[in-house]
Tab-separated table of C-alpha atoms and ligand atoms in Angstrom:
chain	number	residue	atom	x	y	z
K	1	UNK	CA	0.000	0.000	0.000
K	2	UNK	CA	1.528	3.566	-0.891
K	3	UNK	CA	1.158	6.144	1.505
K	4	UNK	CA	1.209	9.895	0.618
K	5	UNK	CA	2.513	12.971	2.367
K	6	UNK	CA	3.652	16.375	1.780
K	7	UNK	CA	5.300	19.494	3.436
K	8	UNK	CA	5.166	22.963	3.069
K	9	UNK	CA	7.051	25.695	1.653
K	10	UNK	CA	8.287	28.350	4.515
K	11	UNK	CA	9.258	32.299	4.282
K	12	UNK	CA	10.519	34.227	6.913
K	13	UNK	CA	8.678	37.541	8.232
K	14	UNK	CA	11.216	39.058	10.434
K	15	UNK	CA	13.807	38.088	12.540
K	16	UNK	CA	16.667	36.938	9.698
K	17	UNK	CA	20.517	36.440	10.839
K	18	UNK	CA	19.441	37.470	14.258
K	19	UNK	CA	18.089	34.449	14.710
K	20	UNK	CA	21.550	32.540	14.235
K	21	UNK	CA	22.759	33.569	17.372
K	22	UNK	CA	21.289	31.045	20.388
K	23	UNK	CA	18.354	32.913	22.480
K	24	UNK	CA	17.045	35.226	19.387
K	25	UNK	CA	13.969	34.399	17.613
K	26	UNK	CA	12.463	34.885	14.599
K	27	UNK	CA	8.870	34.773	13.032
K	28	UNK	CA	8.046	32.679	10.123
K	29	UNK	CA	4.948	31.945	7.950
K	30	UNK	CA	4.178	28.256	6.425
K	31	UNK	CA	3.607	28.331	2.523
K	32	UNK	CA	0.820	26.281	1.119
K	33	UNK	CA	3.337	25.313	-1.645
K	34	UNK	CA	3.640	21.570	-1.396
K	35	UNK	CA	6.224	18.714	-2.100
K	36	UNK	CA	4.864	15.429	-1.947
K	37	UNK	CA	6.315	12.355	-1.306
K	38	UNK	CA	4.665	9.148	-2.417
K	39	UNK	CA	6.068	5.568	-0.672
K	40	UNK	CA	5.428	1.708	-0.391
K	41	UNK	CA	7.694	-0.764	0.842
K	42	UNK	CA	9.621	-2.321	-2.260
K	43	UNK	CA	12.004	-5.252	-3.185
K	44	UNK	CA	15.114	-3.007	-2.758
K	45	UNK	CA	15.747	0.545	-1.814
K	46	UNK	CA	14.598	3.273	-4.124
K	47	UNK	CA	14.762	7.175	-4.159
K	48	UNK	CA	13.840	9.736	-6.814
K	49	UNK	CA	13.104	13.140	-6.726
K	50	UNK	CA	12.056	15.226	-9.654
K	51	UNK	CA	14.534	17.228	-9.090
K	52	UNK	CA	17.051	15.047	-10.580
K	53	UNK	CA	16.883	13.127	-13.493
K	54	UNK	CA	17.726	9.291	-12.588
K	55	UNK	CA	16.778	7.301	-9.136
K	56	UNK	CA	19.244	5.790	-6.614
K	57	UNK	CA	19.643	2.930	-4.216
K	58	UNK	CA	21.290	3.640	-0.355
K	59	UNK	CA	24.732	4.376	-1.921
K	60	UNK	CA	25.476	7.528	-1.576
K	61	UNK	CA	24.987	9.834	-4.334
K	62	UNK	CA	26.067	13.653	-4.959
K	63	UNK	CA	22.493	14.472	-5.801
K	64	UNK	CA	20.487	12.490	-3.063
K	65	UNK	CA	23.200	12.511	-0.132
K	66	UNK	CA	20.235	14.748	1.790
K	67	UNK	CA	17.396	12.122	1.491
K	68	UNK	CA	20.211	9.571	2.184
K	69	UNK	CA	21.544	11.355	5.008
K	70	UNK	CA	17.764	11.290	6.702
K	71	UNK	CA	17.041	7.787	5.498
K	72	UNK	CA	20.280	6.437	7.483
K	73	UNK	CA	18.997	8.857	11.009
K	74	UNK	CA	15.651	7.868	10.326
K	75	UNK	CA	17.218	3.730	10.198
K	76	UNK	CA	18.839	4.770	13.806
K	77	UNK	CA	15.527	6.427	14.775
K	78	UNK	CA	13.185	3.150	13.841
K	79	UNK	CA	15.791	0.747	15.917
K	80	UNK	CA	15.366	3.428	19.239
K	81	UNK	CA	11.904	2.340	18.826
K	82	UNK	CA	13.059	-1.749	17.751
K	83	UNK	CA	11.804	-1.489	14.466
K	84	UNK	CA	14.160	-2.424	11.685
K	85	UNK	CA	13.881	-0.520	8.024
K	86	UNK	CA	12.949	-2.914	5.436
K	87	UNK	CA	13.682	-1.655	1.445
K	88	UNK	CA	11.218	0.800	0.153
K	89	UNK	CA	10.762	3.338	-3.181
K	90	UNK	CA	10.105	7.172	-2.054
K	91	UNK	CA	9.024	9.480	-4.797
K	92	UNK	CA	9.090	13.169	-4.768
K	93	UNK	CA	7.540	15.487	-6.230
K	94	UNK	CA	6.290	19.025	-6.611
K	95	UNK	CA	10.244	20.675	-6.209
K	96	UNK	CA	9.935	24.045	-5.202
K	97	UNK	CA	11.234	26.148	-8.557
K	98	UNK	CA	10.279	26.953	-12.057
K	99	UNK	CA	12.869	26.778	-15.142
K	100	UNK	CA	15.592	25.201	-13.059
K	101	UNK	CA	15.638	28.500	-10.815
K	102	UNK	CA	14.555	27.754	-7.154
K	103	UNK	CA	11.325	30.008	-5.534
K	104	UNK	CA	13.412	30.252	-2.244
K	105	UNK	CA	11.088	28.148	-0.052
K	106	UNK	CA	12.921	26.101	2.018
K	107	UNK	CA	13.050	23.591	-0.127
K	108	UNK	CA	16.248	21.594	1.699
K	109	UNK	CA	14.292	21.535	5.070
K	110	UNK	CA	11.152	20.606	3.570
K	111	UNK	CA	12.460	17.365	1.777
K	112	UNK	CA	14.128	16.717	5.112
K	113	UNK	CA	10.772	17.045	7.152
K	114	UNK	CA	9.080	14.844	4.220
K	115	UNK	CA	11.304	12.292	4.248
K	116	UNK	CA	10.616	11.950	7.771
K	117	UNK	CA	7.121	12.131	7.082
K	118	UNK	CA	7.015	9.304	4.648
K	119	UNK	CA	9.177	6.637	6.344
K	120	UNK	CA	6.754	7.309	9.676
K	121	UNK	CA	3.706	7.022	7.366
K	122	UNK	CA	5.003	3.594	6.117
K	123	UNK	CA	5.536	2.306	9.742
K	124	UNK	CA	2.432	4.377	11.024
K	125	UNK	CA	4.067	6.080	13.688
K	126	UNK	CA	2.573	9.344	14.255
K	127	UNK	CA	4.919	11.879	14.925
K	128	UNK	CA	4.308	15.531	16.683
K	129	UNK	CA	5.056	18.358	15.012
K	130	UNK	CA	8.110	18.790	17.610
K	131	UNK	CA	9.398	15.290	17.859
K	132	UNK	CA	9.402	16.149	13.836
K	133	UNK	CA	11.061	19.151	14.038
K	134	UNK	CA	13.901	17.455	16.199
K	135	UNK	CA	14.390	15.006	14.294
K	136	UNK	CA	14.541	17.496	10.812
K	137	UNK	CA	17.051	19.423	12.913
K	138	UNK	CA	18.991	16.143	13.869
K	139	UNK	CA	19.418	15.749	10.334
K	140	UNK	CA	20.870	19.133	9.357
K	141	UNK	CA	23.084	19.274	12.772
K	142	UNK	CA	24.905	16.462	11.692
K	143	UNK	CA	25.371	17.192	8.307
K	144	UNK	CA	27.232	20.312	9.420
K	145	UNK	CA	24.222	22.782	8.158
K	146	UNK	CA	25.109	26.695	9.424
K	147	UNK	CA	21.123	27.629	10.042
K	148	UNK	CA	19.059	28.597	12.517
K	149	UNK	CA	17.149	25.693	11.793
K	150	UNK	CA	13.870	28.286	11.701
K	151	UNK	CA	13.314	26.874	8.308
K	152	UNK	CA	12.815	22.942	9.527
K	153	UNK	CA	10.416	24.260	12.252
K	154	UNK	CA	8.349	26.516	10.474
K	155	UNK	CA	7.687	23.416	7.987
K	156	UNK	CA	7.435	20.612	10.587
K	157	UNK	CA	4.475	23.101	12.713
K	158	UNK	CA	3.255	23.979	9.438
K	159	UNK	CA	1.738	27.462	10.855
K	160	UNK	CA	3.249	31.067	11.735
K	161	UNK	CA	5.707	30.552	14.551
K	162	UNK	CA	7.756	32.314	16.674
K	163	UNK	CA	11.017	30.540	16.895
K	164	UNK	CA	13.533	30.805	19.162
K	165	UNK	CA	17.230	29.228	18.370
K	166	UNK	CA	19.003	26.906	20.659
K	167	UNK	CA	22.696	26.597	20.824
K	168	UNK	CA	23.374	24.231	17.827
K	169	UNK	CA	26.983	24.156	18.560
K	170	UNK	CA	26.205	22.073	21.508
K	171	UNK	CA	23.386	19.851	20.282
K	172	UNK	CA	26.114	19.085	17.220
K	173	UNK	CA	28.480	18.223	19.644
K	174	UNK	CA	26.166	15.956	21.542
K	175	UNK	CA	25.238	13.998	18.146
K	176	UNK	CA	28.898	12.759	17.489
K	177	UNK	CA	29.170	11.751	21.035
K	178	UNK	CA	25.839	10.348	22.150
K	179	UNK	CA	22.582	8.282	20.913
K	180	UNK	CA	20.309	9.276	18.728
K	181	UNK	CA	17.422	8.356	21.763
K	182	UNK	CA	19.334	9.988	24.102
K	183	UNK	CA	20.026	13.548	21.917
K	184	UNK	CA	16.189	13.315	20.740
K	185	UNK	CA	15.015	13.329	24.370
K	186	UNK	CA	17.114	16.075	25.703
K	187	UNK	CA	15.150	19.741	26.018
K	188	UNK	CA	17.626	21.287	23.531
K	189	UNK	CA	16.554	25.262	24.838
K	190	UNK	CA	14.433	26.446	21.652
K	191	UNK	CA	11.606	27.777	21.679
K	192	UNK	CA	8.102	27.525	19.212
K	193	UNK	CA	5.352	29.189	19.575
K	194	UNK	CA	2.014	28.866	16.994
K	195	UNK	CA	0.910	32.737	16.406
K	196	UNK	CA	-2.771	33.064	15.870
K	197	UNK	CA	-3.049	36.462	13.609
K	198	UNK	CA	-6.036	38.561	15.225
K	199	UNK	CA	-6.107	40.610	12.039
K	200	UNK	CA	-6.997	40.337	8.636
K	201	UNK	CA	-4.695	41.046	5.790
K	202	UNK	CA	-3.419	39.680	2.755
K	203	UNK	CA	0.386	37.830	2.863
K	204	UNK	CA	1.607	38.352	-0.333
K	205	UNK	CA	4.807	36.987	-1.967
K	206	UNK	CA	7.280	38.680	-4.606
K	207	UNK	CA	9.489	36.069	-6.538
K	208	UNK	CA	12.664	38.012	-7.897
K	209	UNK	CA	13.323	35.293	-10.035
K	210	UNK	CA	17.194	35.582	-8.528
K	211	UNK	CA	18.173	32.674	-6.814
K	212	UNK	CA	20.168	33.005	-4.115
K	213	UNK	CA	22.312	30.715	-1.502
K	214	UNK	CA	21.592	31.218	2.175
K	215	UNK	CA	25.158	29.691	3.244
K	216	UNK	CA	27.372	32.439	1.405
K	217	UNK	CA	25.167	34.923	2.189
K	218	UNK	CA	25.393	33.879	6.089
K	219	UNK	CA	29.239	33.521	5.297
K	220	UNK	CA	29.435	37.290	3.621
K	221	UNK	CA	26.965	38.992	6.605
K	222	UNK	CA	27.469	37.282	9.827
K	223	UNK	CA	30.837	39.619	10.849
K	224	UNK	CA	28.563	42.208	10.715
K	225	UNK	CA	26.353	41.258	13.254
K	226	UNK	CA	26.517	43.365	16.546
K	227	UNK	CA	24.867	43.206	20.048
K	228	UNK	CA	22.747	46.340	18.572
K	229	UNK	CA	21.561	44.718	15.676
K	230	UNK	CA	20.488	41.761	17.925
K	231	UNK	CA	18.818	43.463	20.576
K	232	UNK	CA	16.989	46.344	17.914
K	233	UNK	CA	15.913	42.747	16.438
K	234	UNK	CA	14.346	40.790	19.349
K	235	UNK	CA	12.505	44.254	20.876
K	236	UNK	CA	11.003	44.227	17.193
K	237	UNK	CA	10.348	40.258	16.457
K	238	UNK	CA	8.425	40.449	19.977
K	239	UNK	CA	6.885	43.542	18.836
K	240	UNK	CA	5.733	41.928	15.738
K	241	UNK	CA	4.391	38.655	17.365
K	242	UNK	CA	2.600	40.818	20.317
K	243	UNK	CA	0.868	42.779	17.276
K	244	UNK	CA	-0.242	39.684	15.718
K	245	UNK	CA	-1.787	38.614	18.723
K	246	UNK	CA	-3.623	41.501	19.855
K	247	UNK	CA	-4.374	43.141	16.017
K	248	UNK	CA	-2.761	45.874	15.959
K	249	UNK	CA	-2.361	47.038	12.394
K	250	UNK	CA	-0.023	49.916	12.871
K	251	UNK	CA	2.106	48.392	15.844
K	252	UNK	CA	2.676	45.098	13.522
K	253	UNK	CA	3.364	47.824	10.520
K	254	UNK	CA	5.798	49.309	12.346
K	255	UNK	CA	7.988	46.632	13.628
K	256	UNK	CA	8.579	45.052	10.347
K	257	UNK	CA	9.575	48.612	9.054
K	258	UNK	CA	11.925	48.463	11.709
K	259	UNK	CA	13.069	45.188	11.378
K	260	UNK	CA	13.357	45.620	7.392
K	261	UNK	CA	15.609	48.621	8.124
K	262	UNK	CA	18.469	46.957	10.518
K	263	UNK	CA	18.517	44.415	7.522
K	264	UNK	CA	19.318	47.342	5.009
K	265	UNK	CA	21.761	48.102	7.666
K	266	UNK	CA	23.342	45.238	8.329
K	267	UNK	CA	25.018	44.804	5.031
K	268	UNK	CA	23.933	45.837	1.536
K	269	UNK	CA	24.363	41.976	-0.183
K	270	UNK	CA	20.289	41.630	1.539
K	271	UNK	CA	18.470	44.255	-0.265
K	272	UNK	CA	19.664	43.188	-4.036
K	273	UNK	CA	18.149	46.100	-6.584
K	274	UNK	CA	15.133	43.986	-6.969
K	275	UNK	CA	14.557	43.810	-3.346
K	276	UNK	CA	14.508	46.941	-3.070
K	277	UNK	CA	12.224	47.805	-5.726
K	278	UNK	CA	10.076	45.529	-3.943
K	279	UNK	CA	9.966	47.297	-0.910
K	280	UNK	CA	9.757	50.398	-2.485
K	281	UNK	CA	6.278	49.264	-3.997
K	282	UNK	CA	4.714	49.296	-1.031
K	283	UNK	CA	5.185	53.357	-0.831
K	284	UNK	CA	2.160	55.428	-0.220
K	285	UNK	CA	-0.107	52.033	0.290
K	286	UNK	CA	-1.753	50.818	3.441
K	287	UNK	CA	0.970	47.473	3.295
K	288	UNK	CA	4.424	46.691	4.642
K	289	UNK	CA	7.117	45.097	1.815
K	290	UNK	CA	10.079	43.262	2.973
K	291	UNK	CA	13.128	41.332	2.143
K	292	UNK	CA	12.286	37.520	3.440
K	293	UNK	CA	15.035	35.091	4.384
K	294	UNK	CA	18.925	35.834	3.470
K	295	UNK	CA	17.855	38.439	0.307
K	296	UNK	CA	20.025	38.787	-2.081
K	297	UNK	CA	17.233	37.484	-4.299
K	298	UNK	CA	14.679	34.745	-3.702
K	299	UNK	CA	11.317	36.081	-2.571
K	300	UNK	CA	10.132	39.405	-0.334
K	301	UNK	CA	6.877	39.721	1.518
K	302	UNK	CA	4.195	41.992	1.954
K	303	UNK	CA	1.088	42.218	4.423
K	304	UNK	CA	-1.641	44.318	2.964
K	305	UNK	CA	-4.691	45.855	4.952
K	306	UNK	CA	-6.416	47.039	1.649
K	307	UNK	CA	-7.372	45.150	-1.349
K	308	UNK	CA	-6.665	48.089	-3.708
K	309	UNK	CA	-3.467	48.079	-2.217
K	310	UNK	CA	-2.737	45.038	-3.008
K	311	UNK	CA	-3.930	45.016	-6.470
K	312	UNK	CA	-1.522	48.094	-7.073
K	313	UNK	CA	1.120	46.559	-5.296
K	314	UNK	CA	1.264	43.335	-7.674
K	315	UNK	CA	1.149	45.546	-10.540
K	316	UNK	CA	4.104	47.597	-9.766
K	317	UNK	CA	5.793	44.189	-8.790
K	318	UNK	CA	5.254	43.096	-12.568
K	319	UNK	CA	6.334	46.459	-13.549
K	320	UNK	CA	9.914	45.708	-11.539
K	321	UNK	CA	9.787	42.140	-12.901
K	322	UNK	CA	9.075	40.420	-9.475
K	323	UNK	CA	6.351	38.126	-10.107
K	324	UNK	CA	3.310	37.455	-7.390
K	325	UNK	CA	4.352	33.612	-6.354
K	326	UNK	CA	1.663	33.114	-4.033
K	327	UNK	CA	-1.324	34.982	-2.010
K	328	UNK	CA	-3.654	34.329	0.968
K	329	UNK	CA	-5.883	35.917	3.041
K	330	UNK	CA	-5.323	35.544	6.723
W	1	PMV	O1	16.844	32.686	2.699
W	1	PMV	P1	16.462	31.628	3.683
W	1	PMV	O2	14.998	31.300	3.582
W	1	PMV	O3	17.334	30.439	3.594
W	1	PMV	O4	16.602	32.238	5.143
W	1	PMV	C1	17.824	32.434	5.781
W	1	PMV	C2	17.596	33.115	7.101
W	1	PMV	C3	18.863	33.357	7.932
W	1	PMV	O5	18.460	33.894	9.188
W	1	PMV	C4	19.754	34.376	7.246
W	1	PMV	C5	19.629	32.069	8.151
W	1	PMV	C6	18.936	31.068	9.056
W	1	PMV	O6	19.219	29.879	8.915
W	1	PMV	O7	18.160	31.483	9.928
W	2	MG	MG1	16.618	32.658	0.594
């Protein structure tokens, strides 16, 4: 019997490069932009992704060595539990880009989280959305991945979160040393909290069509980062969430202005000339535009409180070449 799952895409609202330092948090929104894995247990191991263009066994390949890597934790995870992994086929689909240029989504984390989705499916263990997001993070840790790991969280909740990083460094540590069961278990010191928005707006997304790769980025910005810049950050992330819970239109407006200006700040590799021109949309309009993620490229958000606004927003996207990816009304 096949079972089917899928994760979400995930874009960051404020709350980006702070959030790499342990303690700081971030707020990110979940992406109805799916990847879907289908799986049944098989004669002998099989992967494919449509991403690539041929399938693989277990041995390790260049263009799998993710969906490997979280196979062989998710093998260590099963035997915690005394279940051994029999030989099954996984099939992915639905990769998060268009013409061989990636939307920015998250895409890495979210074939992590639906990897682990799938092999639980085919053993029908049910999962929480935290054991999940441990287990996502396990992955990456050990890989030697330099995130926040806000990206695997915001996918394995699948909701707006407030996210809170833990000290990485240590959990990392911890992996080479311990067991699985016995890392897993620990209270690692993040934090995730599901935001309920008590106010209505549209989220919309600009695609710059400008790919862009978090890791140099994060290489190229983090020597920039100062106490200032991390405190300014957390008053306003808090700010933000606080907003979203009580509704408060201009507070929430406010403290993603703010937040969208320590990123101009920080270093000028974030707010690429399309960025900007995305931002600079929003002038005069009852919305807030911002760079989402590393910048650079990728995507940029925008919460709108009017539906004229909106309208004229998208159209002066287009007019900057930054095409509308994706739209809902919360
Ligand atoms: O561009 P993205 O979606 O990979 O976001 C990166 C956000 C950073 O804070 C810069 C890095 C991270 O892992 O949190
Ligand atoms: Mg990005």
């Amino acid at each position: 019997m096949t079972k089917t799952v899928r994760t979400c895409g995930k874009l960051y609202l404020a709350g980006e490069y702070s959030v790499l330092t342990t303690g700081q948090g971030a707020i990110l929104k979940n992406i109805s932009i799916y990847m879907t894995g289908e799986i049944h247990f098989s004669e002998c191991y099989q992967l494919f992704s449509d991403m690539f263009d041929h399938a693989v066994d277990l041995t390790p390949d260049d263009d799998y060595h993710l969906i490997q890597d979280t196979v062989a934790v998710m093998d260590e995870f099963l035997q915690s539990r005394s279940i051994s992994l029999r030989p099954f086929s996984l099939t992915i689909t639905g990769k998060m880009e268009r013409d061989g240029k990636k939307f920015g989504l998250g895409s890495s984390g979210s074939v992590v989280v639906l990897t682990i989705r799938a092999i639980t499916a085919l053993y029908g263990l049910a999962l929480s959305a935290d054991e999940t997001f441990k287990l996502a993070a396990y992955v990456l840790l050990k890989r030697g991945d330099n995130g926040s790991m806000g990206d695997v969280a915001c996918i394995a909740y699948e909701d707006l979160i407030y996210y809170q990083s833990f000290d990485r460094q240590k959990i990392a540590e911890q992996i080479n040393e311990s067991p699985l069961k016995q890392v897993i278990a620990q209270d690692w010191g993040y934090v995730i909290r599901r935001i309920q928005p008590q106010l209505t707006f549209d989220f919309l997304v600009g695609w710059t069509k400008e790919p862009a790769i978090s890791r140099d980025l994060i290489n190229q910005v983090t020597s920039a980062i100062s106490s200032s810049f991390l405190a300014q950050t957390q008053e306003d992330v808090l700010r933000l969430e606080k907003a979203l819970l009580a509704g408060e239109k201009e507070i929430l407006k406010e403290s993603l202005e703010k937040v969208s200006h320590l990123l101009m700040e920080l270093s000028p590799a974030i707010y690429n000339e399309k960025l900007r021109a995305l931002k600079r949309a929003s002038q005069g309009l009852d919305c807030v535009a911002k760079s989402s993620g590393a910048g650079g490229g990728d995507c940029g958000i925008a919460l709108s409180f009017d539906s004229q606004a909106s309208e004229i927003l998208v159209e002066r996207w287009q007019v900057a070449g930054i095409e509308l990816l994706y739209r809902e009304k919360l």
